[in-house]
XYZ file of N, CA, C and O in Angstrom:
768
model
N 72.852 1.860 -1.706
C 73.458 3.030 -2.956
C 73.116 4.080 -1.993
O 72.241 4.670 -1.803
N 74.314 4.775 -1.736
C 74.566 6.175 -1.161
C 74.352 6.962 -1.716
O 73.886 7.974 -1.052
N 74.382 6.786 -2.900
C 74.491 8.141 -4.138
C 73.348 7.734 -4.733
O 73.092 9.035 -5.707
N 72.123 7.236 -4.117
C 70.950 8.009 -5.088
C 69.533 8.174 -3.500
O 70.400 7.996 -2.556
N 68.858 8.861 -4.164
C 67.643 9.152 -3.275
C 66.691 9.264 -4.008
O 66.692 9.226 -5.189
N 65.187 9.493 -3.425
C 64.015 9.209 -4.271
C 63.660 10.811 -4.091
O 63.785 11.131 -3.123
N 63.240 10.881 -5.302
C 62.860 12.531 -5.455
C 61.652 12.373 -6.011
O 60.904 11.568 -6.847
N 60.830 13.569 -5.959
C 59.112 13.475 -6.816
C 59.582 14.290 -8.155
O 59.971 15.597 -7.965
N 59.112 13.325 -9.239
C 58.910 14.533 -10.249
C 57.811 14.751 -10.545
O 56.844 14.380 -10.488
N 57.929 15.840 -10.879
C 56.539 16.863 -11.583
C 57.180 17.467 -12.670
O 57.744 17.584 -13.121
N 55.922 17.333 -13.835
C 55.654 17.626 -15.190
C 54.349 17.717 -15.591
O 53.546 16.919 -15.383
N 54.093 18.811 -16.967
C 52.919 19.198 -16.942
C 52.656 18.238 -18.290
O 53.326 18.171 -19.010
N 51.705 17.673 -18.717
C 50.913 17.219 -19.960
C 50.003 17.409 -20.523
O 49.156 18.298 -19.904
N 50.024 17.663 -22.101
C 49.157 18.028 -22.812
C 48.371 17.141 -23.540
O 49.376 16.004 -23.519
N 47.152 16.638 -22.968
C 46.361 15.489 -23.204
C 45.356 16.009 -24.801
O 44.761 17.198 -24.648
N 45.432 15.669 -25.950
C 44.901 16.026 -27.132
C 43.709 14.703 -27.334
O 44.010 13.551 -26.928
N 42.784 15.238 -27.637
C 41.549 14.505 -27.390
C 40.581 14.607 -28.920
O 40.404 15.829 -28.830
N 40.436 13.469 -29.650
C 39.527 13.873 -30.756
C 37.600 12.852 -30.206
O 38.053 12.152 -29.790
N 36.854 14.271 -30.065
C 35.784 13.284 -29.160
C 35.077 12.219 -30.537
O 34.630 12.337 -31.207
N 34.672 11.079 -29.411
C 34.218 10.001 -30.217
C 33.086 10.253 -30.530
O 32.332 9.274 -31.619
N 32.239 10.970 -30.122
C 30.806 11.676 -30.744
C 30.790 12.230 -31.305
O 30.366 12.176 -32.925
N 31.240 13.658 -31.875
C 31.489 14.788 -32.960
C 32.706 14.624 -33.881
O 32.453 15.636 -34.544
N 33.612 14.325 -33.076
C 34.881 14.496 -33.911
C 36.031 16.102 -33.398
O 37.368 16.080 -34.231
N 35.309 16.944 -32.567
C 35.947 18.036 -32.347
C 37.208 17.496 -31.843
O 37.146 16.435 -30.608
N 38.179 18.332 -32.135
C 39.469 18.355 -31.293
C 39.653 19.212 -30.431
O 39.625 20.524 -30.689
N 40.250 18.955 -29.119
C 40.295 19.802 -28.391
C 41.380 19.003 -27.492
O 41.949 17.909 -27.510
N 41.834 19.905 -26.322
C 43.713 19.492 -25.423
C 43.277 20.289 -24.116
O 42.762 21.260 -24.007
N 43.953 19.743 -22.947
C 43.889 20.288 -22.050
C 44.923 19.940 -21.118
O 45.897 18.934 -21.944
N 45.578 20.387 -20.607
C 46.669 20.226 -19.690
C 46.684 19.856 -18.150
O 45.476 19.918 -17.164
N 47.281 19.013 -17.852
C 47.439 18.019 -16.347
C 48.772 17.916 -15.664
O 49.454 17.641 -16.502
N 48.628 18.161 -14.665
C 49.691 18.208 -14.083
C 50.379 16.774 -13.499
O 49.283 16.187 -12.732
N 51.249 15.907 -13.411
C 51.390 14.675 -12.715
C 52.845 14.600 -11.809
O 53.878 15.139 -12.234
N 52.910 13.455 -11.119
C 53.764 13.366 -9.955
C 54.120 12.222 -9.790
O 53.267 11.031 -10.168
N 55.471 11.637 -10.222
C 55.882 10.496 -9.904
C 57.050 10.156 -9.113
O 58.301 11.309 -8.772
N 57.451 8.963 -8.172
C 58.463 8.988 -7.289
C 59.488 8.269 -8.338
O 59.190 7.762 -9.341
N 60.802 8.614 -7.790
C 61.899 8.202 -8.790
C 62.834 8.151 -7.962
O 63.236 8.825 -7.565
N 64.145 6.950 -8.436
C 65.250 6.974 -8.019
C 66.250 7.606 -8.615
O 66.328 6.989 -9.387
N 66.965 8.510 -8.062
C 67.264 9.004 -8.825
C 68.926 9.125 -8.210
O 69.153 9.173 -7.510
N 69.648 9.785 -8.941
C 71.142 9.762 -8.434
C 71.547 11.382 -8.396
O 71.551 11.912 -9.159
N 72.494 11.294 -7.853
C 72.969 12.568 -7.425
C 73.716 13.090 -8.485
O 74.286 14.532 -8.753
N 74.660 12.337 -9.163
C 75.337 12.541 -10.008
C 74.950 13.151 -11.373
O 75.039 14.108 -11.248
N 73.669 12.641 -11.412
C 72.901 13.397 -12.555
C 71.438 12.735 -12.541
O 70.488 12.160 -13.090
N 70.938 13.497 -11.738
C 69.294 13.810 -11.172
C 68.271 14.049 -12.155
O 67.096 13.224 -12.757
N 68.452 14.730 -13.141
C 67.526 15.421 -13.931
C 67.670 14.314 -15.370
O 66.665 13.733 -15.488
N 68.718 13.466 -15.538
C 68.606 12.160 -16.546
C 67.416 10.919 -15.924
O 66.448 10.520 -16.992
N 68.040 10.894 -14.898
C 66.880 10.030 -14.207
C 65.376 10.404 -13.991
O 64.638 9.131 -14.520
N 65.374 11.707 -13.726
C 63.895 12.223 -13.709
C 63.065 12.438 -15.173
O 62.100 11.525 -15.259
N 64.064 12.576 -16.309
C 63.452 12.686 -17.240
C 63.204 10.989 -17.472
O 62.337 10.711 -18.748
N 63.811 10.094 -17.457
C 63.681 8.768 -17.731
C 62.240 8.225 -16.976
O 61.601 7.719 -17.765
N 62.334 8.846 -15.543
C 61.021 8.620 -15.091
C 59.573 8.797 -15.911
O 58.620 8.432 -16.181
N 59.807 10.215 -16.161
C 59.028 11.159 -16.863
C 58.404 10.541 -18.383
O 57.362 10.307 -18.971
N 59.634 9.816 -19.032
C 59.226 9.158 -20.227
C 58.630 8.073 -20.048
O 57.625 7.236 -20.464
N 58.936 7.206 -19.104
C 58.364 5.677 -18.860
C 56.864 6.254 -18.125
O 55.792 5.472 -18.855
N 56.776 7.198 -17.538
C 55.296 7.292 -17.066
C 54.319 8.197 -18.257
O 53.318 7.177 -18.369
N 54.927 8.534 -19.487
C 54.367 8.995 -20.378
C 53.357 7.608 -21.146
O 52.602 7.757 -22.191
N 55.310 6.775 -21.882
C 54.698 5.495 -22.518
C 53.301 4.647 -21.622
O 52.490 3.985 -22.291
N 53.453 4.816 -20.038
C 52.703 4.157 -19.376
C 51.085 4.471 -19.585
O 50.301 3.672 -20.019
N 51.086 5.942 -19.577
C 49.743 6.326 -19.774
C 49.068 6.573 -21.060
O 48.003 6.388 -21.371
N 50.077 6.522 -22.314
C 49.509 6.301 -23.571
C 48.954 5.258 -23.911
O 47.966 5.056 -24.475
N 49.657 3.920 -23.283
C 49.222 2.568 -23.663
C 48.005 2.436 -22.918
O 47.439 1.263 -22.392
N 47.838 2.850 -21.490
C 46.584 2.845 -20.824
C 46.976 1.684 -19.658
O 46.125 0.924 -19.432
N 48.328 2.019 -19.510
C 48.845 0.583 -18.722
C 48.587 -0.635 -18.924
O 48.727 -1.393 -18.482
N 48.466 -0.599 -20.190
C 48.395 -2.115 -21.207
C 47.035 -2.353 -21.152
O 46.460 -3.751 -21.676
N 46.094 -1.613 -20.420
C 44.440 -2.296 -20.502
C 43.401 -1.486 -21.062
O 42.274 -1.246 -20.656
N 44.330 -0.332 -21.594
C 43.315 1.084 -21.865
C 42.641 1.280 -20.754
O 41.621 1.489 -20.664
N 43.164 1.584 -19.563
C 42.658 2.096 -18.664
C 43.564 3.493 -18.053
O 44.754 3.774 -18.068
N 42.724 4.594 -18.736
C 43.452 6.306 -18.766
C 42.721 6.679 -17.597
O 42.399 7.922 -17.849
N 42.304 6.140 -16.570
C 42.005 6.708 -15.000
C 42.827 7.495 -14.293
O 42.090 8.479 -13.607
N 44.169 7.665 -14.538
C 44.496 8.915 -14.355
C 44.338 10.287 -14.914
O 44.927 11.178 -14.392
N 43.662 9.860 -16.093
C 43.590 11.161 -16.829
C 42.325 11.832 -16.130
O 41.351 11.230 -15.823
N 42.382 13.340 -16.008
C 41.341 14.304 -15.691
C 40.211 14.032 -16.524
O 40.237 13.617 -17.470
N 38.830 13.982 -16.183
C 37.505 14.161 -16.592
C 37.364 15.972 -17.416
O 37.648 16.709 -16.491
N 37.249 15.889 -18.625
C 37.024 16.637 -19.368
C 35.638 17.030 -20.429
O 36.019 15.567 -21.172
N 34.847 17.134 -20.557
C 33.838 17.009 -21.317
C 34.173 17.716 -22.522
O 34.608 18.707 -22.862
N 33.748 17.101 -23.631
C 34.040 18.000 -25.055
C 33.334 19.283 -25.051
O 32.186 19.420 -24.982
N 34.166 20.111 -25.127
C 33.743 21.944 -25.267
C 32.356 21.971 -26.331
O 31.881 22.843 -26.277
N 32.444 20.934 -27.382
C 31.363 21.150 -28.414
C 30.331 20.650 -28.375
O 29.247 21.298 -28.460
N 30.029 19.185 -28.167
C 29.106 18.831 -27.836
C 28.914 18.175 -26.213
O 27.832 17.494 -26.239
N 29.612 18.211 -25.115
C 29.324 18.000 -24.076
C 29.485 16.340 -23.714
O 29.276 15.759 -22.673
N 30.145 15.800 -24.915
C 29.914 14.294 -24.713
C 31.491 13.531 -23.607
O 32.402 14.940 -23.697
N 31.097 13.037 -23.150
C 32.093 12.502 -22.091
C 32.814 11.113 -22.670
O 32.406 10.254 -23.137
N 34.181 11.213 -23.242
C 34.900 10.017 -23.868
C 34.650 8.591 -23.079
O 34.822 9.084 -21.772
N 34.615 7.498 -23.474
C 34.516 6.191 -23.293
C 35.959 6.118 -22.068
O 35.333 5.533 -21.666
N 36.695 6.336 -22.530
C 37.975 6.320 -21.459
C 37.479 7.152 -20.083
O 38.528 7.079 -19.200
N 36.954 8.154 -20.238
C 36.678 9.206 -19.116
C 35.553 8.845 -18.064
O 35.303 9.296 -17.185
N 34.716 7.556 -18.052
C 33.403 7.666 -17.741
C 34.153 7.122 -16.111
O 32.857 7.602 -15.316
N 34.960 6.284 -16.265
C 35.136 6.030 -14.854
C 35.991 7.092 -13.657
O 35.082 7.106 -13.107
N 36.634 7.846 -13.907
C 36.908 8.956 -13.946
C 35.743 9.971 -13.817
O 35.772 10.566 -12.476
N 35.326 10.122 -14.444
C 33.804 10.650 -14.174
C 32.711 10.451 -13.124
O 32.550 10.819 -12.197
N 32.320 9.197 -12.456
C 32.182 8.931 -11.820
C 32.794 9.070 -10.161
O 31.920 9.009 -9.341
N 34.101 8.874 -10.377
C 34.362 9.091 -9.048
C 34.699 10.495 -8.716
O 34.452 10.723 -7.332
N 35.025 11.220 -9.576
C 34.649 12.611 -9.405
C 33.101 13.250 -9.159
O 33.170 13.936 -8.090
N 32.621 12.967 -9.626
C 30.898 13.295 -9.222
C 31.022 12.627 -7.677
O 30.002 13.354 -7.049
N 31.383 11.234 -7.822
C 30.715 10.755 -6.642
C 31.611 11.562 -4.945
O 30.855 11.774 -4.121
N 32.768 11.825 -5.278
C 33.807 13.073 -4.192
C 32.922 13.883 -4.122
O 33.034 14.262 -2.897
N 32.490 14.674 -5.105
C 31.856 16.317 -5.391
C 30.822 15.977 -4.207
O 29.966 16.632 -3.849
N 29.619 14.895 -4.827
C 28.692 14.620 -3.929
C 28.480 14.340 -2.567
O 27.828 14.496 -1.506
N 29.327 13.193 -2.295
C 29.020 12.491 -1.081
C 30.637 12.742 -0.103
O 30.351 12.510 1.200
N 31.555 13.213 -0.437
C 32.759 13.815 0.217
C 32.294 14.937 1.140
O 32.019 14.428 2.745
N 31.695 15.859 0.876
C 30.820 16.959 1.927
C 29.845 16.172 2.938
O 30.772 16.447 4.181
N 29.013 15.559 2.594
C 28.037 15.060 3.487
C 29.041 13.613 4.932
O 28.820 14.067 6.325
N 29.935 13.491 4.435
C 30.298 12.682 5.105
C 31.257 13.019 5.998
O 31.415 12.642 7.013
N 32.090 14.028 5.714
C 32.889 15.326 6.819
C 31.734 15.546 7.441
O 32.088 15.710 8.843
N 30.504 15.811 7.367
C 29.922 16.405 7.915
C 29.417 15.528 9.324
O 29.263 16.176 10.509
N 29.006 14.494 8.552
C 28.660 13.657 10.081
C 29.842 13.645 10.809
O 29.544 13.197 12.101
N 30.761 12.989 10.221
C 32.148 12.641 11.201
C 32.515 13.733 11.913
O 32.330 13.353 13.207
N 32.894 15.090 11.757
C 33.149 15.890 12.253
C 31.922 16.637 13.244
O 32.269 17.192 14.568
N 30.878 16.807 12.726
C 29.548 16.762 13.505
C 29.503 16.060 14.844
O 29.160 16.298 15.524
N 29.511 14.718 14.536
C 29.182 13.873 15.552
C 30.174 13.897 16.403
O 30.050 13.831 17.552
N 31.438 14.275 16.015
C 32.162 14.283 16.972
C 32.371 15.525 17.982
O 32.431 15.721 19.009
N 31.969 16.752 17.340
C 31.636 18.013 18.043
C 30.481 17.706 18.622
O 30.378 18.084 20.314
N 29.278 16.974 18.223
C 28.435 16.847 19.440
C 28.682 15.815 20.336
O 27.910 15.924 21.598
N 29.605 14.804 20.049
C 29.870 14.150 21.609
C 30.738 14.655 22.496
O 30.284 14.199 23.339
N 31.259 15.372 21.964
C 31.834 16.160 22.961
C 31.300 17.405 23.921
O 31.585 17.642 24.826
N 30.897 17.926 23.179
C 29.917 18.787 23.594
C 28.823 19.058 24.319
O 27.895 19.382 25.182
N 28.066 17.324 24.065
C 27.051 16.780 24.822
C 28.178 16.704 26.302
O 28.118 15.803 26.529
N 26.682 17.405 27.303
C 27.185 17.095 28.942
C 26.968 15.107 29.218
O 27.600 15.021 29.893
N 26.056 14.700 28.813
C 25.694 13.046 29.057
C 26.464 12.467 28.515
O 26.288 12.434 27.293
N 27.800 11.609 29.021
C 28.270 10.867 28.261
C 27.629 9.457 26.970
O 28.265 9.128 26.339
N 26.698 9.036 27.750
C 25.771 8.130 27.350
C 25.483 8.570 25.923
O 25.341 8.007 24.942
N 24.619 9.781 25.696
C 24.056 10.538 24.819
C 25.026 10.466 23.903
O 25.028 10.680 22.579
N 26.399 11.530 24.319
C 27.073 11.662 23.494
C 27.844 10.721 22.722
O 28.040 10.668 21.706
N 27.774 9.583 23.218
C 28.460 8.325 22.983
C 27.587 7.442 21.569
O 27.970 6.906 20.819
N 25.891 7.915 22.238
C 25.432 7.338 21.198
C 25.387 7.929 19.984
O 25.331 7.681 18.593
N 25.342 9.569 20.107
C 25.336 10.145 19.133
C 26.583 10.040 18.140
O 26.520 10.019 16.854
N 27.599 10.016 18.683
C 28.997 9.560 17.991
C 29.167 7.968 17.305
O 29.526 7.875 16.271
N 28.006 7.079 17.753
C 28.370 6.065 17.244
C 27.355 6.063 15.845
O 28.154 5.438 15.224
N 26.426 6.750 15.887
C 25.561 6.303 15.005
C 25.695 8.011 13.834
O 25.849 7.700 12.992
N 26.746 9.037 13.868
C 27.342 9.324 13.220
C 28.858 8.704 12.608
O 28.524 8.999 11.497
N 29.403 8.050 13.229
C 30.318 7.177 12.308
C 29.833 6.084 11.664
O 30.159 5.926 10.528
N 28.633 5.364 12.269
C 28.344 4.796 11.070
C 27.610 4.941 10.013
O 27.738 4.879 8.984
N 26.991 6.653 9.782
C 26.696 6.944 8.511
C 27.560 7.598 8.077
O 27.579 7.733 6.668
N 29.060 8.123 8.667
C 29.817 8.462 8.410
C 30.734 7.444 7.121
O 31.436 7.571 6.085
N 30.435 6.315 7.865
C 31.147 5.013 7.095
C 30.038 4.628 5.757
O 30.673 3.996 5.201
N 28.976 4.041 6.167
C 28.207 4.202 5.481
C 27.745 5.131 3.694
O 27.818 4.283 2.708
N 28.019 6.217 3.968
C 28.196 7.234 3.169
C 28.485 6.665 2.039
O 28.061 6.921 0.938
N 29.808 6.765 1.700
C 30.721 6.069 0.550
C 30.669 4.773 0.159
O 30.345 4.877 -0.991
N 30.009 4.111 1.123
C 29.436 3.067 0.369
C 28.303 2.981 -0.150
O 28.046 2.829 -1.770
N 27.405 4.054 -0.045
C 26.252 4.918 -0.560
C 26.422 5.447 -1.531
O 25.633 5.547 -3.015
N 27.533 6.286 -1.712
C 28.100 6.699 -2.695
C 28.418 6.168 -4.067
O 28.335 6.392 -5.366
N 29.282 5.191 -3.909
C 29.713 4.301 -4.765
C 29.073 3.616 -5.819
O 28.603 3.643 -6.819
N 27.924 3.227 -4.798
C 27.244 2.172 -5.176
C 25.709 3.077 -6.423
O 25.999 2.456 -7.655
N 25.778 4.535 -5.953
C 24.723 4.862 -6.318
C 25.532 5.873 -8.021
O 25.333 5.816 -8.538
N 26.748 5.930 -7.504
C 27.587 6.718 -9.207
C 27.596 5.161 -10.054
O 27.557 5.685 -10.647
N 27.731 4.040 -9.788
C 27.744 3.127 -10.461
C 26.540 2.834 -11.244
O 26.500 2.766 -12.298
N 25.557 3.026 -10.653
C 24.352 2.607 -10.998
C 23.715 3.430 -11.445
O 23.110 3.079 -12.518
N 23.958 4.573 -11.297
C 23.024 5.768 -11.890
C 23.372 6.878 -12.508
O 22.970 7.484 -13.459
N 24.794 7.581 -12.030
C 25.598 8.260 -13.060
C 25.797 7.973 -14.284
O 26.882 7.241 -14.423
N 25.496 8.524 -15.236
C 25.751 7.951 -16.779
C 26.135 9.449 -17.394
O 25.454 10.402 -17.619
N 27.243 9.654 -17.682
C 27.588 10.750 -17.971
C 27.395 11.122 -19.203
O 27.198 12.450 -20.020
N 27.172 10.220 -20.306
C 26.503 10.589 -21.456
C 24.832 9.947 -21.667
O 24.457 9.958 -22.790
N 24.158 10.306 -20.709
C 22.660 9.635 -21.020
C 22.074 10.652 -21.479
O 22.459 11.797 -21.606
N 21.108 10.554 -22.718
C 20.530 10.923 -23.555
C 21.061 11.480 -24.476
O 20.854 12.401 -25.523
N 22.461 11.020 -24.843
C 22.896 11.522 -25.571
C 23.587 10.523 -26.922
O 24.219 10.673 -28.055
N 22.945 9.382 -26.996
C 23.221 8.578 -27.753
C 24.315 7.400 -27.627
O 25.101 7.667 -26.826
N 24.134 6.436 -28.596
C 25.190 5.237 -27.874
C 26.787 5.889 -29.089
O 26.258 5.685 -30.174
N 27.433 5.448 -28.816
C 28.471 6.048 -29.649
C 29.658 4.981 -29.584
O 30.046 4.433 -28.488
N 29.803 4.313 -30.816
C 30.793 2.752 -30.738
C 32.324 3.111 -31.031
O 33.068 1.978 -30.954
N 32.356 4.183 -31.281
C 34.106 4.701 -31.480
C 34.823 4.590 -30.294
O 34.603 5.305 -28.921
N 36.303 4.243 -30.447
C 37.268 4.577 -29.205
C 38.223 5.558 -29.784
O 38.866 4.783 -30.518
N 38.444 6.275 -29.325
C 39.423 7.352 -29.860
C 40.636 7.381 -28.438
O 39.831 7.903 -27.611
N 41.849 6.530 -28.441
C 42.866 6.587 -27.488
C 43.260 8.296 -27.560
O 43.274 9.146 -28.534
N 43.477 8.828 -26.347
C 43.959 10.579 -25.947
C 45.271 10.143 -26.524
O 46.451 9.354 -26.512
N 45.943 11.231 -26.905
C 47.411 11.767 -27.343
C 47.748 12.574 -26.240
O 47.510 13.547 -25.972
N 48.931 12.364 -25.512
C 49.962 12.389 -24.360
C 51.363 12.912 -24.614
O 51.915 11.743 -24.649
N 51.289 14.431 -24.523
C 52.748 14.723 -24.286
C 53.143 16.121 -22.855
O 52.417 16.635 -22.721
N 54.220 15.351 -22.759
C 54.601 15.974 -21.285
C 55.639 16.858 -21.870
O 56.328 16.884 -23.220
N 55.662 17.867 -21.432
C 56.759 18.981 -21.588
C 58.238 18.489 -21.689
O 58.764 19.186 -22.306
N 58.157 17.602 -20.739
C 60.196 17.133 -21.365
C 59.990 16.958 -22.387
O 61.210 17.038 -22.950
N 59.149 16.044 -23.203
C 59.209 15.602 -24.357
C 59.031 16.889 -25.375
O 59.834 16.335 -26.146
N 58.406 17.426 -25.182
C 58.181 18.580 -26.014
C 59.617 19.253 -25.915
O 60.258 19.660 -27.174
N 60.551 19.246 -24.627
C 61.627 20.369 -24.777
C 62.644 19.434 -25.585
O 63.747 19.906 -26.220
N 62.538 18.186 -25.398
C 63.623 17.137 -26.310
C 63.354 17.424 -27.831
O 64.541 17.388 -28.433
N 62.279 17.713 -28.059
C 62.149 17.849 -29.627
C 62.600 18.778 -30.407
O 62.784 19.115 -31.195
N 62.624 19.760 -29.726
C 63.073 21.128 -29.676
C 64.048 21.784 -29.622
O 64.524 22.695 -29.778
N 64.828 20.857 -29.039
C 66.128 20.455 -28.752
C 66.835 21.496 -27.293
O 67.773 21.970 -27.362
N 65.671 21.910 -26.848
C 65.631 22.748 -25.741
C 66.287 21.683 -24.455
O 66.236 20.423 -24.283
N 67.008 22.513 -23.365
C 67.414 22.066 -22.484
C 66.306 21.402 -21.485
O 65.320 22.174 -21.399
N 66.440 20.387 -21.299
C 64.796 19.628 -20.354
C 64.962 20.160 -19.076
O 66.539 19.959 -18.070
N 64.449 20.564 -18.475
C 64.226 20.990 -17.134
C 62.970 20.244 -15.836
O 61.857 20.110 -16.659
N 63.248 19.599 -15.272
C 62.790 19.045 -14.422
C 62.780 19.157 -13.126
O 64.277 19.846 -12.558
N 61.782 19.663 -12.094
C 61.821 20.151 -10.828
C 61.799 19.396 -9.873
O 61.616 18.283 -10.248
N 61.903 19.891 -8.582
C 61.953 19.156 -7.142
C 63.145 18.171 -7.346
O 62.662 17.015 -6.531
N 63.948 18.544 -7.407
C 65.134 17.263 -8.026
C 65.968 17.569 -6.465
O 66.257 18.944 -6.059
N 66.778 17.142 -5.968
C 67.408 16.848 -4.739
C 68.470 18.138 -4.990
O 69.091 18.719 -4.186
N 69.059 18.507 -6.289
C 70.482 19.851 -6.164
C 69.425 21.030 -6.730
O 70.054 21.978 -6.138
N 68.358 21.094 -6.800
C 67.679 22.285 -6.936
C 67.308 22.751 -5.456
O 67.790 24.269 -5.971
N 67.635 22.431 -4.461
C 67.839 23.452 -3.218
C 69.355 23.695 -3.055
O 69.551 24.532 -2.726
N 70.277 23.026 -3.500
C 71.799 23.093 -3.244
C 71.499 24.414 -4.492
O 72.710 25.614 -3.943
N 71.060 24.191 -5.292
C 71.402 25.213 -6.825
C 70.576 26.984 -6.169
O 71.511 27.800 -6.727
N 69.065 26.463 -5.707
C 68.850 27.918 -5.057
C 69.497 28.737 -4.302
O 69.509 29.788 -3.965
N 70.383 28.100 -3.293
C 71.160 28.939 -1.939
C 72.102 29.773 -2.121
O 73.031 29.662 -3.605
């Protein structure tokens, strides 16, 4: 099909949350990117359908109550991390704690191997630094799963409140405004 292309659809979503611990309602925004197959004749309609489909998938938690694509925000009132956010919280904390030392080991070992004049010693330094750089993410994942509990000391909450997710495209449609989706094939031609 020569009249279609793959485009990146970008839209902001507002995530409304009712805290499972204290009932406080708060919201935050997150930008989402999705790949879409769009027709040159009407790319915006195809992009809007893609955003709506993404919204339905996110609202259903991809059918499994998996809201891992939503960013992690603690309740501003009590600091509780919602039950559906704990997976993302662990990933975020793990990256923050273990990515810098992993990169330091990798690039530091590489630099040391290059700068050390004796190739045998440089090779050993590189070997051990690469081993450490490979081991660090494994250690990080295991420690985040076993040790990091974002709600430690806050008590057990048995309630599960799904987030309400509304995309800008959906808001514009509800208000009767023209829907705008960026990064479409025609946008570059229109700007020229």
